[in-house]
Structure formats: structure tokens, C-alpha cells
PDB file of C-alpha atoms in Angstrom:
ATOM      1  CA  GLN A   1      59.876  94.006  90.952  1.00  0.00           C
ATOM      2  CA  VAL A   2      62.239  91.551  89.322  1.00  0.00           C
ATOM      3  CA  GLN A   3      60.444  89.055  87.116  1.00  0.00           C
ATOM      4  CA  LEU A   4      61.834  86.056  85.274  1.00  0.00           C
ATOM      5  CA  VAL A   5      59.668  84.475  82.602  1.00  0.00           C
ATOM      6  CA  GLU A   6      60.680  81.123  81.149  1.00  0.00           C
ATOM      7  CA  SER A   7      59.441  79.747  77.867  1.00  0.00           C
ATOM      8  CA  GLY A   8      60.210  76.992  75.398  1.00  0.00           C
ATOM      9  CA  GLY A   9      59.339  73.907  77.396  1.00  0.00           C
ATOM     10  CA  GLY A  10      57.114  71.178  76.072  1.00  0.00           C
ATOM     11  CA  LEU A  11      56.946  67.608  74.842  1.00  0.00           C
ATOM     12  CA  VAL A  12      59.749  66.313  72.664  1.00  0.00           C
ATOM     13  CA  GLN A  13      60.790  62.869  71.481  1.00  0.00           C
ATOM     14  CA  PRO A  14      64.089  61.323  72.549  1.00  0.00           C
ATOM     15  CA  GLY A  15      66.898  62.679  70.418  1.00  0.00           C
ATOM     16  CA  GLY A  16      65.025  65.888  69.748  1.00  0.00           C
ATOM     17  CA  SER A  17      65.929  69.448  70.641  1.00  0.00           C
ATOM     18  CA  LEU A  18      64.421  72.352  72.525  1.00  0.00           C
ATOM     19  CA  THR A  19      65.583  75.847  73.350  1.00  0.00           C
ATOM     20  CA  LEU A  20      64.539  77.379  76.645  1.00  0.00           C
ATOM     21  CA  SER A  21      64.427  81.131  77.118  1.00  0.00           C
ATOM     22  CA  CYS A  22      64.319  83.250  80.244  1.00  0.00           C
ATOM     23  CA  ALA A  23      63.571  86.948  79.957  1.00  0.00           C
ATOM     24  CA  ALA A  24      64.212  89.131  82.987  1.00  0.00           C
ATOM     25  CA  SER A  25      62.651  92.484  83.732  1.00  0.00           C
ATOM     26  CA  GLY A  26      63.049  94.939  86.570  1.00  0.00           C
ATOM     27  CA  LEU A  27      66.702  94.129  87.122  1.00  0.00           C
ATOM     28  CA  ILE A  28      68.596  96.573  89.303  1.00  0.00           C
ATOM     29  CA  PHE A  29      71.457  98.182  87.472  1.00  0.00           C
ATOM     30  CA  SER A  30      74.723  97.223  89.140  1.00  0.00           C
ATOM     31  CA  GLY A  31      77.207  98.194  86.477  1.00  0.00           C
ATOM     32  CA  SER A  32      77.899  94.650  85.331  1.00  0.00           C
ATOM     33  CA  ILE A  33      76.260  91.672  83.620  1.00  0.00           C
ATOM     34  CA  ASN A  34      74.432  89.268  85.925  1.00  0.00           C
ATOM     35  CA  ALA A  35      75.391  85.674  86.444  1.00  0.00           C
ATOM     36  CA  MET A  36      72.657  83.374  85.151  1.00  0.00           C
ATOM     37  CA  GLY A  37      71.872  79.703  85.259  1.00  0.00           C
ATOM     38  CA  TRP A  38      69.427  76.919  84.591  1.00  0.00           C
ATOM     39  CA  PHE A  39      68.379  74.390  87.215  1.00  0.00           C
ATOM     40  CA  ARG A  40      66.003  71.461  87.081  1.00  0.00           C
ATOM     41  CA  GLN A  41      63.932  69.538  89.590  1.00  0.00           C
ATOM     42  CA  GLY A  42      61.608  66.544  89.571  1.00  0.00           C
ATOM     43  CA  PRO A  43      59.136  65.261  92.166  1.00  0.00           C
ATOM     44  CA  GLY A  44      60.941  64.232  95.331  1.00  0.00           C
ATOM     45  CA  ASN A  45      64.313  65.405  94.064  1.00  0.00           C
ATOM     46  CA  GLN A  46      66.502  68.325  94.984  1.00  0.00           C
ATOM     47  CA  ARG A  47      66.985  71.113  92.522  1.00  0.00           C
ATOM     48  CA  GLU A  48      70.191  70.598  90.573  1.00  0.00           C
ATOM     49  CA  LEU A  49      72.347  72.910  88.536  1.00  0.00           C
ATOM     50  CA  VAL A  50      72.195  72.212  84.810  1.00  0.00           C
ATOM     51  CA  ALA A  51      74.228  75.049  83.354  1.00  0.00           C
ATOM     52  CA  ARG A  52      75.587  78.396  84.432  1.00  0.00           C
ATOM     53  CA  ILE A  53      77.148  81.415  82.803  1.00  0.00           C
ATOM     54  CA  SER A  54      79.069  83.842  84.967  1.00  0.00           C
ATOM     55  CA  ASN A  55      79.103  87.612  84.772  1.00  0.00           C
ATOM     56  CA  ILE A  56      82.229  87.418  82.634  1.00  0.00           C
ATOM     57  CA  GLY A  57      80.911  84.703  80.341  1.00  0.00           C
ATOM     58  CA  THR A  58      82.423  81.586  81.870  1.00  0.00           C
ATOM     59  CA  THR A  59      80.145  78.574  81.395  1.00  0.00           C
ATOM     60  CA  SER A  60      79.799  75.361  83.348  1.00  0.00           C
ATOM     61  CA  TYR A  61      77.587  72.300  82.946  1.00  0.00           C
ATOM     62  CA  ALA A  62      76.405  69.316  84.886  1.00  0.00           C
ATOM     63  CA  PRO A  63      78.225  66.166  83.746  1.00  0.00           C
ATOM     64  CA  SER A  64      74.931  64.630  82.618  1.00  0.00           C
ATOM     65  CA  VAL A  65      74.291  67.380  80.060  1.00  0.00           C
ATOM     66  CA  LYS A  66      77.775  68.444  79.033  1.00  0.00           C
ATOM     67  CA  GLY A  67      78.190  68.158  75.284  1.00  0.00           C
ATOM     68  CA  ARG A  68      74.429  68.188  74.707  1.00  0.00           C
ATOM     69  CA  PHE A  69      73.297  71.485  76.254  1.00  0.00           C
ATOM     70  CA  THR A  70      74.586  75.004  75.652  1.00  0.00           C
ATOM     71  CA  ILE A  71      73.878  78.071  77.765  1.00  0.00           C
ATOM     72  CA  PHE A  72      74.161  81.554  76.316  1.00  0.00           C
ATOM     73  CA  ARG A  73      72.778  85.032  76.881  1.00  0.00           C
ATOM     74  CA  ASN A  74      72.002  88.204  74.995  1.00  0.00           C
ATOM     75  CA  ASN A  75      74.434  91.097  75.002  1.00  0.00           C
ATOM     76  CA  ALA A  76      72.386  93.143  77.458  1.00  0.00           C
ATOM     77  CA  GLY A  77      72.452  90.321  79.977  1.00  0.00           C
ATOM     78  CA  ASN A  78      68.711  90.206  80.582  1.00  0.00           C
ATOM     79  CA  THR A  79      67.882  87.058  78.646  1.00  0.00           C
ATOM     80  CA  VAL A  80      69.438  83.629  79.064  1.00  0.00           C
ATOM     81  CA  TYR A  81      68.919  80.611  76.829  1.00  0.00           C
ATOM     82  CA  LEU A  82      69.473  76.896  77.111  1.00  0.00           C
ATOM     83  CA  GLN A  83      69.874  75.006  73.855  1.00  0.00           C
ATOM     84  CA  MET A  84      69.090  71.366  74.563  1.00  0.00           C
ATOM     85  CA  ASN A  85      70.123  68.765  71.992  1.00  0.00           C
ATOM     86  CA  ASN A  86      69.874  64.979  71.924  1.00  0.00           C
ATOM     87  CA  LEU A  87      67.300  65.010  74.689  1.00  0.00           C
ATOM     88  CA  LYS A  88      66.794  61.880  76.747  1.00  0.00           C
ATOM     89  CA  PRO A  89      63.879  60.707  78.908  1.00  0.00           C
ATOM     90  CA  GLU A  90      66.164  61.305  81.885  1.00  0.00           C
ATOM     91  CA  ASP A  91      66.041  65.019  81.027  1.00  0.00           C
ATOM     92  CA  THR A  92      62.360  65.190  81.969  1.00  0.00           C
ATOM     93  CA  PHE A  93      62.192  67.824  84.691  1.00  0.00           C
ATOM     94  CA  VAL A  94      60.844  71.244  85.446  1.00  0.00           C
ATOM     95  CA  TYR A  95      63.552  73.681  84.423  1.00  0.00           C
ATOM     96  CA  TYR A  96      64.080  76.887  86.373  1.00  0.00           C
ATOM     97  CA  CYS A  97      65.879  80.060  85.418  1.00  0.00           C
ATOM     98  CA  ASN A  98      68.104  81.740  88.002  1.00  0.00           C
ATOM     99  CA  ILE A  99      69.669  85.182  87.915  1.00  0.00           C
ATOM    100  CA  GLN A 100      71.872  86.855  90.494  1.00  0.00           C
ATOM    101  CA  ASN A 101      71.095  90.566  90.525  1.00  0.00           C
ATOM    102  CA  SER A 102      72.742  92.957  92.983  1.00  0.00           C
ATOM    103  CA  GLY A 103      73.633  90.075  95.266  1.00  0.00           C
ATOM    104  CA  VAL A 104      70.140  88.546  95.296  1.00  0.00           C
ATOM    105  CA  ASN A 105      69.037  85.289  93.673  1.00  0.00           C
ATOM    106  CA  TYR A 106      65.840  85.380  91.630  1.00  0.00           C
ATOM    107  CA  TRP A 107      63.962  82.411  90.208  1.00  0.00           C
ATOM    108  CA  GLY A 108      61.455  81.852  87.485  1.00  0.00           C
ATOM    109  CA  LYS A 109      58.367  79.727  88.043  1.00  0.00           C
ATOM    110  CA  GLY A 110      59.704  76.936  85.857  1.00  0.00           C
ATOM    111  CA  THR A 111      58.933  75.385  82.503  1.00  0.00           C
ATOM    112  CA  LEU A 112      58.252  71.679  82.063  1.00  0.00           C
ATOM    113  CA  VAL A 113      60.315  69.645  79.638  1.00  0.00           C
ATOM    114  CA  THR A 114      58.981  66.173  78.910  1.00  0.00           C
ATOM    115  CA  VAL A 115      61.046  63.798  76.795  1.00  0.00           C
ATOM    116  CA  SER A 116      59.020  60.801  75.705  1.00  0.00           C
ATOM    117  CA  SER A 117      58.303  58.727  72.634  1.00  0.00           C
TER     118      SER A 117
END
């Protein structure tokens, strides 16, 4: 029932910016805002945490993106964004949205970000 739909990926030149969005539907009401995060994965690599925002709004970032990326959500807690600035070729991955709802982890299908000149 829970669905996560990512959008905003695409081709961008080094130094450019993109904003990823993840809209969730069918979330089970639990009386609190869900924790949300963005992960990324390339061929042959493990999925790694990029950014996370907790149920109380605490944010954390991977060292490789800190200072360049910003995670934020809407007030209802059903949409999470990732503002990506000063993109580098090393940021080329499939990016996945993750939401913890009622103790269960849900994932989007991913959106590809390609950084190339």
C-alpha cells in the first residue's frame, strides 16, 4: 500500500545543481512524523546513506556530501527532498528514497543522477 515515488534525477554538468523529490502515499498514521533518508548505489557497490532527517528534524550527511547537499521535508512529513549543489562526477549514482513508517522501512525504485560534462 505504501508507495514512494522519486523524481528530479537526470543529467547535469559538474558544478550544477539538482533537487530530488520523494512523495509518499499510503503511509500508516502513527501519531508522529516519519524518519526519512536518501541513499545511493552504483553498479557493484553497496547502498550508502547520503542524508537523513529524523522524526524530530535532526539531519545527518555522509562526509562526501556534507556542505553540498541539504535534506528537508514538508510539514506533513510525506515528502522529502534532497537539494544537491556543486555536483561532481563522483555523485553519479542511482538515488533511493527511504522512509520508516510504523517500524517498517520502505524504498523507492530509485532515480538516476548522472554528473558529466
